[in-house]
Coordinates of C-alpha atoms and ligand atoms in Angstrom, one line a residue:
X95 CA 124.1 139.3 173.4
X96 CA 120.5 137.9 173.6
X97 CA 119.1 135.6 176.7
X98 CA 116.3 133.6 177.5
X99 CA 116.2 131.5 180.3
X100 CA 113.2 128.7 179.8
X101 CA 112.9 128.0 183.6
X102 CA 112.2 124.7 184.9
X103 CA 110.2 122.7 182.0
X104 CA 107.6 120.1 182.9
X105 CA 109.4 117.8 180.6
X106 CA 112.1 118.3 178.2
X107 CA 111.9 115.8 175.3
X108 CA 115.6 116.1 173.4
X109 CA 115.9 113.4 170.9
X110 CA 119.3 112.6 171.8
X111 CA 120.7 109.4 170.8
X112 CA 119.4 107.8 173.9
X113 CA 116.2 109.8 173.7
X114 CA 117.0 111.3 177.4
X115 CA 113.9 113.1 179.0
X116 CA 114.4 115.4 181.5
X117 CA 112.0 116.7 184.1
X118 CA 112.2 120.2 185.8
X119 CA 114.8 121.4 183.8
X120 CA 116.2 124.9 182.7
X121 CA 117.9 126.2 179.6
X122 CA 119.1 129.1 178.3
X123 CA 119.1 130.0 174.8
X124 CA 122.1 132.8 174.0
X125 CA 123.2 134.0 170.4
X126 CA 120.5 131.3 168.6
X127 CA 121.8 128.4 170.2
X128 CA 120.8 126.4 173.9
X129 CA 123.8 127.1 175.8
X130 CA 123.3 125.2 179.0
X131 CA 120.6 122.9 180.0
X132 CA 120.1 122.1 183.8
X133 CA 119.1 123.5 187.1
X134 CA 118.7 126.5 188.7
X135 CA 120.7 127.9 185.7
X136 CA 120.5 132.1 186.6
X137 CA 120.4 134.8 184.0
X138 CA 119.7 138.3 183.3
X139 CA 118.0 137.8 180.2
X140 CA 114.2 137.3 179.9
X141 CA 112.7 134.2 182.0
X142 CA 110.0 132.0 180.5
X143 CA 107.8 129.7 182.6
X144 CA 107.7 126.6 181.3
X145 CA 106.4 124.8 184.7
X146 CA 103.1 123.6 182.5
X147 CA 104.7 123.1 179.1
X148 CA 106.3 119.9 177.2
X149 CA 109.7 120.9 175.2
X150 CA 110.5 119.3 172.4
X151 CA 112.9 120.5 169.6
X152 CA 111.4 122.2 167.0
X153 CA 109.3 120.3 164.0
X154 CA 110.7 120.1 161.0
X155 CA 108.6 120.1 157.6
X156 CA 110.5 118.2 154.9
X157 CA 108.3 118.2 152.0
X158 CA 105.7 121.5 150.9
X159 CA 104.4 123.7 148.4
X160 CA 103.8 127.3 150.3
X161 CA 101.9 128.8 147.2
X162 CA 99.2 126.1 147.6
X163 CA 97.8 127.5 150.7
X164 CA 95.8 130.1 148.4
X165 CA 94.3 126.9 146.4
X166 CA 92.5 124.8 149.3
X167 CA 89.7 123.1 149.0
X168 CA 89.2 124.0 145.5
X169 CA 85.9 122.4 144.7
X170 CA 86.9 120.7 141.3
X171 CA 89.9 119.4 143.0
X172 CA 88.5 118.3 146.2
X173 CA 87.8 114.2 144.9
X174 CA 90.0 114.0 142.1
X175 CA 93.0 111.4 142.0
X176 CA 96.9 113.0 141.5
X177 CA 96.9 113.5 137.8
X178 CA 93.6 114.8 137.8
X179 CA 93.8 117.2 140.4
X180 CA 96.7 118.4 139.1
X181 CA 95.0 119.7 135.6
X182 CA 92.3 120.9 138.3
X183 CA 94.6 122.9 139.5
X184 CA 97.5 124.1 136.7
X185 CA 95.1 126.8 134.9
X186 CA 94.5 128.6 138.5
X187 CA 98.0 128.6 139.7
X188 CA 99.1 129.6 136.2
X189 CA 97.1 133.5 137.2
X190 CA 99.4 133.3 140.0
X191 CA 102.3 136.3 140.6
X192 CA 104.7 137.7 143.1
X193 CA 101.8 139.0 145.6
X194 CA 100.6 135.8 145.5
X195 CA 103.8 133.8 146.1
X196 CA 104.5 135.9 149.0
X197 CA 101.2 135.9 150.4
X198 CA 100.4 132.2 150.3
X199 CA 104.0 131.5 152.1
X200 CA 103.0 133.8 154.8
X201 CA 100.1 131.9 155.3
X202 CA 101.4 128.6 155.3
X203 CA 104.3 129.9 157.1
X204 CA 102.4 130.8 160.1
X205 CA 100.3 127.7 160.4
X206 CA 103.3 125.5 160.6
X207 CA 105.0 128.3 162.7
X208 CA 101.7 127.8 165.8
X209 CA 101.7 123.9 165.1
X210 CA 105.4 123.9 166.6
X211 CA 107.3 124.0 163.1
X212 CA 111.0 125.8 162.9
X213 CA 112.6 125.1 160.3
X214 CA 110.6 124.0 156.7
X215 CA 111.9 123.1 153.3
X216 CA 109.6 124.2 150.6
X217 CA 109.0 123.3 146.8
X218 CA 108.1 125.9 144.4
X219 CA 108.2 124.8 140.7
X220 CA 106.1 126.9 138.9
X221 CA 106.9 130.9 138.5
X222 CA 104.4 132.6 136.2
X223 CA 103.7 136.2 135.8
X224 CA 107.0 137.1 137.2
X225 CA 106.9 135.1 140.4
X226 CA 110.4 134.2 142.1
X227 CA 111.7 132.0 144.5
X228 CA 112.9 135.0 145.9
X229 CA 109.7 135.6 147.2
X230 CA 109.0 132.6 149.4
X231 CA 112.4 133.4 150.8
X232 CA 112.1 136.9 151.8
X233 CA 108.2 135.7 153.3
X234 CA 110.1 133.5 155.6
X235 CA 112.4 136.2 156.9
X236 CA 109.9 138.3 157.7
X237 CA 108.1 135.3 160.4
X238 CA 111.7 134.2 161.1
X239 CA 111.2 130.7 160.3
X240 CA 114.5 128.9 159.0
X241 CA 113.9 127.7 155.1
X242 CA 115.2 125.4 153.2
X243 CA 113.9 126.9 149.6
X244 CA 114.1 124.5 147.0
X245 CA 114.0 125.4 143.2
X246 CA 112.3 123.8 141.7
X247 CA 110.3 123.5 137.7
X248 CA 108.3 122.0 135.0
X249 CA 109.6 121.8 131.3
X250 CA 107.4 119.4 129.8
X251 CA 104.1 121.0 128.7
X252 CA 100.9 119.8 127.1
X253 CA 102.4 120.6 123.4
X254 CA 105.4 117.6 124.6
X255 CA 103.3 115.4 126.0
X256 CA 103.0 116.6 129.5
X257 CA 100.5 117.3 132.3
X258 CA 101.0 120.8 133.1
X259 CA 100.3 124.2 130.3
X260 CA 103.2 124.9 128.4
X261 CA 102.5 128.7 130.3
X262 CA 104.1 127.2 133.4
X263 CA 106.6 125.7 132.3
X264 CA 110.0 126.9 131.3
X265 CA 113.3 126.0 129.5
X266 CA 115.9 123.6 130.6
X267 CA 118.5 126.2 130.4
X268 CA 116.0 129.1 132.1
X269 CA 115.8 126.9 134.7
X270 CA 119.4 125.9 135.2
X271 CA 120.4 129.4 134.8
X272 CA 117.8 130.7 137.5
X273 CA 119.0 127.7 139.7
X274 CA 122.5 129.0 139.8
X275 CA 120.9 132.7 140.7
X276 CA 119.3 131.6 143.8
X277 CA 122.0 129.6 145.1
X278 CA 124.5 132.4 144.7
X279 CA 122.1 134.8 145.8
X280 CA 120.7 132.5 148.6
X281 CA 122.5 129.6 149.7
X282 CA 124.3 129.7 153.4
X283 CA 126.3 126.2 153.9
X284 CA 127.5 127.5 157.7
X285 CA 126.1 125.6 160.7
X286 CA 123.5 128.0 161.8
X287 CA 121.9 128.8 158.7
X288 CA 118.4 130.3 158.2
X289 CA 118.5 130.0 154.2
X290 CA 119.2 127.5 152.4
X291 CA 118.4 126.2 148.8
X292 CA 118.2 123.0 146.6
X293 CA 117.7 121.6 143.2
X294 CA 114.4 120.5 142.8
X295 CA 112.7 119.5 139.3
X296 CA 109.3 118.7 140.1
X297 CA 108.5 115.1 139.3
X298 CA 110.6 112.6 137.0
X299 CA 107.2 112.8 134.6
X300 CA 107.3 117.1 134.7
X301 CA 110.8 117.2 133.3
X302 CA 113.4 115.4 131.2
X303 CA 116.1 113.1 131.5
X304 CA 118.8 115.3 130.8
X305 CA 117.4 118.3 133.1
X306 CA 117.2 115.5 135.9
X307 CA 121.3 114.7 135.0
X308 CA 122.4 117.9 135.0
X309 CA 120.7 119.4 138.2
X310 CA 122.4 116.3 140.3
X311 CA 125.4 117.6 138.3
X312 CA 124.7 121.5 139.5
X313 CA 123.3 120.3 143.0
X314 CA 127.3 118.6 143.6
X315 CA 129.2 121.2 141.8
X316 CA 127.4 124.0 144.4
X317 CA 127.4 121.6 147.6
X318 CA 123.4 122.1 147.8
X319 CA 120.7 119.3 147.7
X320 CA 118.1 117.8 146.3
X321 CA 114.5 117.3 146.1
X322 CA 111.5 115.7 144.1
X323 CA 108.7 114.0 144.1
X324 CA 109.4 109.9 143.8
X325 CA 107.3 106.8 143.3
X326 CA 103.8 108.5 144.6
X327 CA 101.3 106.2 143.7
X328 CA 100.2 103.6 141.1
X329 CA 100.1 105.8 138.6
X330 CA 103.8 107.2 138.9
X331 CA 105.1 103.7 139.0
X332 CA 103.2 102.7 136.0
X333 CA 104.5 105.7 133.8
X334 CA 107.9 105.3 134.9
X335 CA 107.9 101.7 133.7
X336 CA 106.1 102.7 130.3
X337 CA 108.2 105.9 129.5
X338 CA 111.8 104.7 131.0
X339 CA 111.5 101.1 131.6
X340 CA 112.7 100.9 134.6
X341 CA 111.0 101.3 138.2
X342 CA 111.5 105.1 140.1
X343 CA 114.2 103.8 142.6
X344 CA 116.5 102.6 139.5
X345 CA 116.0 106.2 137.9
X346 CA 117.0 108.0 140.2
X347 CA 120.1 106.3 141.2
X348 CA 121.2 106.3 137.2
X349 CA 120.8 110.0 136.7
X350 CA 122.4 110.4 140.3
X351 CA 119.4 110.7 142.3
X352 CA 120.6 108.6 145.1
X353 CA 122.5 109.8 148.7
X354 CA 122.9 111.5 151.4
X355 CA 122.3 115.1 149.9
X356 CA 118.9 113.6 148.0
X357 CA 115.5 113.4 149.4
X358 CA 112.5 112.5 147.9
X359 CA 109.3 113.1 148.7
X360 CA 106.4 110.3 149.4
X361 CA 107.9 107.1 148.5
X362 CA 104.6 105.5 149.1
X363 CA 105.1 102.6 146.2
X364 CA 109.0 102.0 147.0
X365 CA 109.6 98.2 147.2
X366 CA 111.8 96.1 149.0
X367 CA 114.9 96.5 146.3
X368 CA 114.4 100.4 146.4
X369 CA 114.5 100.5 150.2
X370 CA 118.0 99.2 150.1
X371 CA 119.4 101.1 147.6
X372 CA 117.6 104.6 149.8
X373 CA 119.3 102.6 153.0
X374 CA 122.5 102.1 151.8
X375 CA 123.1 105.1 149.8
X376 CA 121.8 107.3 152.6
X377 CA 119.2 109.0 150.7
X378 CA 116.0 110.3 152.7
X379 CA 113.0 110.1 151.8
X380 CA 109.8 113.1 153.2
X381 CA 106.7 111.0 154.6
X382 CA 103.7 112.9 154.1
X383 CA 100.9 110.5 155.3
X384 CA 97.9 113.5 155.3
X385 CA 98.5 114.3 151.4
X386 CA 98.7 110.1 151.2
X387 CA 95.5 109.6 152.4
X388 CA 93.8 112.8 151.2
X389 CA 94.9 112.0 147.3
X390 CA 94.3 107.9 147.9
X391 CA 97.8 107.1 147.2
X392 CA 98.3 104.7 149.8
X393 CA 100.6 104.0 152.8
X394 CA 104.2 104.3 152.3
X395 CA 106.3 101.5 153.6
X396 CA 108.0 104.1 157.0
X397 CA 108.0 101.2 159.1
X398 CA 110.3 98.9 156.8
X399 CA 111.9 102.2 155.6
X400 CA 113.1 103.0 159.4
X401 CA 114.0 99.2 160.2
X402 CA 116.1 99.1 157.0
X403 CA 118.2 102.3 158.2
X404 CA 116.5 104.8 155.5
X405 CA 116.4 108.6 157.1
X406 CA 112.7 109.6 156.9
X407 CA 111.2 113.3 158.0
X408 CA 107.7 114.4 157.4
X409 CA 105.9 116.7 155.3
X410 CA 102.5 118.2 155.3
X411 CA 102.9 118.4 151.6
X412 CA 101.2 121.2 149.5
X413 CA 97.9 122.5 150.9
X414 CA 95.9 122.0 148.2
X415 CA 96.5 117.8 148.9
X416 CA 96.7 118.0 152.4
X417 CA 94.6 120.5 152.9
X418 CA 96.2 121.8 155.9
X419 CA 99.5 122.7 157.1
X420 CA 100.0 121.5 160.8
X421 CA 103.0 119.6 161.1
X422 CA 101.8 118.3 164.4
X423 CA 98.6 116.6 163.1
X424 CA 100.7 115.4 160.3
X425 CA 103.0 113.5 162.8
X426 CA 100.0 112.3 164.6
X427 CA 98.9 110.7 161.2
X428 CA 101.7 109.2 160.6
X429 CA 101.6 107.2 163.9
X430 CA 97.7 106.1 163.0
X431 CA 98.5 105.3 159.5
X432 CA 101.5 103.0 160.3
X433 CA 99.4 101.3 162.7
X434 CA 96.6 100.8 159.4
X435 CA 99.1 98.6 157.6
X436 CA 101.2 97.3 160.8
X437 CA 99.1 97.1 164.0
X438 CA 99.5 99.0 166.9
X439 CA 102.9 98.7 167.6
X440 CA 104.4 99.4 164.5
X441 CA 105.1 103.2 165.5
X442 CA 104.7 105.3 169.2
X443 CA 103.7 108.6 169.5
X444 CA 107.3 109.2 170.5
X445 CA 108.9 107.3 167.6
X446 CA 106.1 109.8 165.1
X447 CA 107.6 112.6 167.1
X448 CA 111.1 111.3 166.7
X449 CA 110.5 111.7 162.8
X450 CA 109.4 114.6 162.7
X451 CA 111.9 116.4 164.5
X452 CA 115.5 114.7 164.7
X453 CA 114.3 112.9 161.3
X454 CA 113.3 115.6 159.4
X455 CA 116.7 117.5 160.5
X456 CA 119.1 114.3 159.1
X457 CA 117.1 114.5 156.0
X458 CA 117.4 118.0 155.3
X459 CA 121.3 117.7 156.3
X460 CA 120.4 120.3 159.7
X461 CA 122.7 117.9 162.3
X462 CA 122.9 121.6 164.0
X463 CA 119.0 121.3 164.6
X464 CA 116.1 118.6 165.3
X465 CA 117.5 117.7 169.1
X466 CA 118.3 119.8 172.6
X467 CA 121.7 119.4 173.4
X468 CA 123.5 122.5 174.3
X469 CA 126.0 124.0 171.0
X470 CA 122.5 123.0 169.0
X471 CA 120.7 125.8 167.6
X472 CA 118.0 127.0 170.0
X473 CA 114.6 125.9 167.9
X474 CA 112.4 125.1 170.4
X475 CA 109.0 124.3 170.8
X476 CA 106.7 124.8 173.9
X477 CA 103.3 123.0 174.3
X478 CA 100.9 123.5 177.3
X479 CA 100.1 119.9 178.6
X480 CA 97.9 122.1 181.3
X481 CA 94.9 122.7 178.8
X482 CA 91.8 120.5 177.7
X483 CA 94.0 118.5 175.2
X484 CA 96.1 116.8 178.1
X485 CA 93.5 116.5 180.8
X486 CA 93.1 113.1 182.1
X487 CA 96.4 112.1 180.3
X488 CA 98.8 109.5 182.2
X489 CA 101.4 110.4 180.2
X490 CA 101.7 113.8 179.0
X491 CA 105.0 113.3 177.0
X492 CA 102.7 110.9 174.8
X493 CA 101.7 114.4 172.9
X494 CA 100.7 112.6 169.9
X495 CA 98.2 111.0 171.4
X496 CA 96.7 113.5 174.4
X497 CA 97.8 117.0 173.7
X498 CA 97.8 120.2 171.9
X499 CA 98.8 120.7 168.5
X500 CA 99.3 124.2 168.4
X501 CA 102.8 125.6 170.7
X502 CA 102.3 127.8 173.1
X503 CA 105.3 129.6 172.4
X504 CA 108.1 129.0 169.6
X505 CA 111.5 129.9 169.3
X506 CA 113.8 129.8 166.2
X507 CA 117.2 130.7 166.6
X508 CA 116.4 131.7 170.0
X509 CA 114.4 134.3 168.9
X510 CA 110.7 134.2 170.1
X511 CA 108.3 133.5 167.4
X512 CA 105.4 132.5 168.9
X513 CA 104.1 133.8 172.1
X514 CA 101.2 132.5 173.9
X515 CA 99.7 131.0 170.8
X516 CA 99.8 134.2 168.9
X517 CA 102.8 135.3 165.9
X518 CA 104.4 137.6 167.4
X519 CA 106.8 138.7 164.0
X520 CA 104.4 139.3 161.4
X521 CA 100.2 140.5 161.7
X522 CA 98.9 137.7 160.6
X523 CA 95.3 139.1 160.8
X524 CA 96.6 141.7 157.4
X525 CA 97.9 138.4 156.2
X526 CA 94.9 136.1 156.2
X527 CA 92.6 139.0 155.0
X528 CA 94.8 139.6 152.0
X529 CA 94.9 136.0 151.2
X530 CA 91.7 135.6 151.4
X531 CA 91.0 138.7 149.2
X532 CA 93.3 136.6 146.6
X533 CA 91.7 133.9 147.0
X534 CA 88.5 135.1 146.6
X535 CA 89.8 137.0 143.1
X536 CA 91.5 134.0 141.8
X537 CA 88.4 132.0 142.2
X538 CA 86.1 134.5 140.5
Ligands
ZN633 ZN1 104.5 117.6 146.9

């Protein structure tokens, strides 16, 4: 049996219902879950000091593409609007392989890991040169993150019409066939899990119709979820009216793209219709305001989507669009970017951190994560409000808008992850010199 008492915490934020704080509290984390919360709480396990540190639950990331850690700031790609920074982009991730799968999740892994991050769905749909999802999955086992893969693919090339090389892209039954591997291979349904997978065809404009029907028809027959990319920007709505004459919200629900185990990622251009049909059919949606901004999409609609009863999480998207992937900054961009379009009361830095915690758990289907309760799992993350970031602060708890955005320690399943700013389950100093190496190789 594993221990750790967290021994009285400056300030406990639990995104209960009632979005309870607690002050001077203890907890203690046994077997991966928090298994009492309160005072003076003794134990024979390990003791943490958390006298200068905020808790929080653990961040969730709803929306990513690990691989594109290795493809930041490509120059060619740095200015370029969606469609364009995708061709960019195709003919270097088409030299990609296995090394480079792996590599690039450990990377992006880790970032989200030290910017409080626990548990992260990811979205890999391209696999060239023998690259499997396989290998995302077993780089998140080694850091001991919890991961939500998601398989995902292209089958429209250039020679049909499409955006991407017909080298990345695959057959319809390939893909179905692979999709039914990694679930049986993968997939844990139990409360507690640290893998789980989805369906996820890339885009409505990467695939067809009938590879959109059946992998809502797969997803329900194996009780996993699903994932893509919806109503982005301008563009994406104006191909969705020319190619299927309707708008994305009405294409999705016909091909069964609507409820409670969808979500969809941006939603920026959803309109008032679309909203209701997301709200009422309990679909979520994956905010990721940094990619927004960095790809000039616009703002997407969170604050009606929240009023209207839509579950929303956040996502620091692929980090070649984003370009980076902390999940912290990401929820503090949210917050400004709300206020762009709304004012300054249209979203708190506790609401922002409400989203992309307990949100990002609904949407992903986690209600044993994304709040501190005890029988929860024990994802928790600890941020030093004693540093440079929260001097001067009135109110520490407001962390999205005076504090740290790196944890000073991190714990998944109650294991310890992060410790005093620094990964403690993988050497991430091997990692980032062999990504850069790759980096440097795939750029020559
Ligand atoms: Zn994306």
């Amino acid at each position: 049996m594993s221990e750790i008492l967290i021994r009285n915490a400056w300030n406990i934020l639990t995104m209960d219902d009632a979005g309870s704080e607690l002050d001077g509290a203890d907890m203690i984390l046994r077997d991966g879950i928090i298994a009492e919360i309160g005072s003076d709480l003794v134990s024979e396990g390990e003791v943490v000091d958390a006298s200068r540190c905020l808790v929080t639950p653990g961040l969730v990331n709803t929306h990513h593409h690990l691989y594109q850690t290795l493809t930041r700031a490509v120059p060619g790609a740095q200015d370029a609007l969606l469609f364009g920074w995708l061709q960019t982009l195709y003919p270097i991730w088409a030299r990609f392989g296995p090394e480079e799968m792996r590599i690039s999740a450990l990377t992006g892994l880790a970032e989200l890991a030290l910017s409080g991050c626990t548990l992260t769905s990811d979205h890999l749909y391209l696999y060239p040169n023998g690259a499997r999802l396989d290998d995302t999955i077993e780089a998140a086992q080694d850091i001991g993150l919890r991961f939500h893969a998601t398989r995902g693919a292209m089958s429209i090339g250039q020679s049909d019409g499409g955006l991407p090389p017909d080298a990345l892209v695959e057959t319809e039954a390939a893909i179905l066939e692979d999709s039914i591997r990694v679930i049986d291979r993968f997939h844990d349904p139990r409360e507690g899990a640290m893998v789980r997978v989805g369906v996820a065809p890339c885009s409505p404009f990467s695939v067809s119709r009938e590879l959109m029907r059946d992998a809502a028809l797969l997803a329900r027959d194996k009780g996993v979820m699903l994932h893509t990319h919806l109503a982005e920007n301008d563009e994406d709505i104006a191909y969705s009216l020319e190619k299927f004459g309707c708008r994305p919200g009405q294409y999705a629900e016909d091909l069964g793209w609507t409820g409670p185990d969808v979500w969809h990622a941006h939603c920026v251009k959803l309109d008032g219709q679309e909203i209701d049909l997301f709200a009422s059919s309990r679909t979520g949606v994956a905010h990721c305001p940094c990619s927004n901004c960095r790809l000039g999409s616009g703002i997407a609609p969170v604050r009606e989507m929240i009023d209207a009863g839509v579950k929303v999480g956040l996502g620091v998207d692929g980090s070649a669009s984003n370009d980076s992937s902390n999940l912290m900054l990401e929820a503090r961009q949210a917050m400004l970017l709300q206020r762009v379009s709304r004012g300054a009361d249209a979203m708190s830095a506790r609401a922002a951190l409400r989203l992309a915690t307990r949100g990002g758990a609904e949407v992903l289907g986690r209600h044993d994560c994304g709040q501190i309760a005890v029988g929860k799992r024990a994802d928790l993350a600890l941020w030093d409000i004693g540093g440079i970031d929260s001097a001067g602060s009135w109110d520490r708890s407001a962390l999205l808008l005076a504090g740290p955005s790196r944890v000073r320690h991190l714990f998944v399943e109650g294991r310890q992850v992060v410790r005093d700013g620094r990964v403690t389950t993988i050497d991430l100093g091997r990692v980032i010199a062999r990504q850069n190496t790759l980096a440097e190789r795939l750029a020559m």
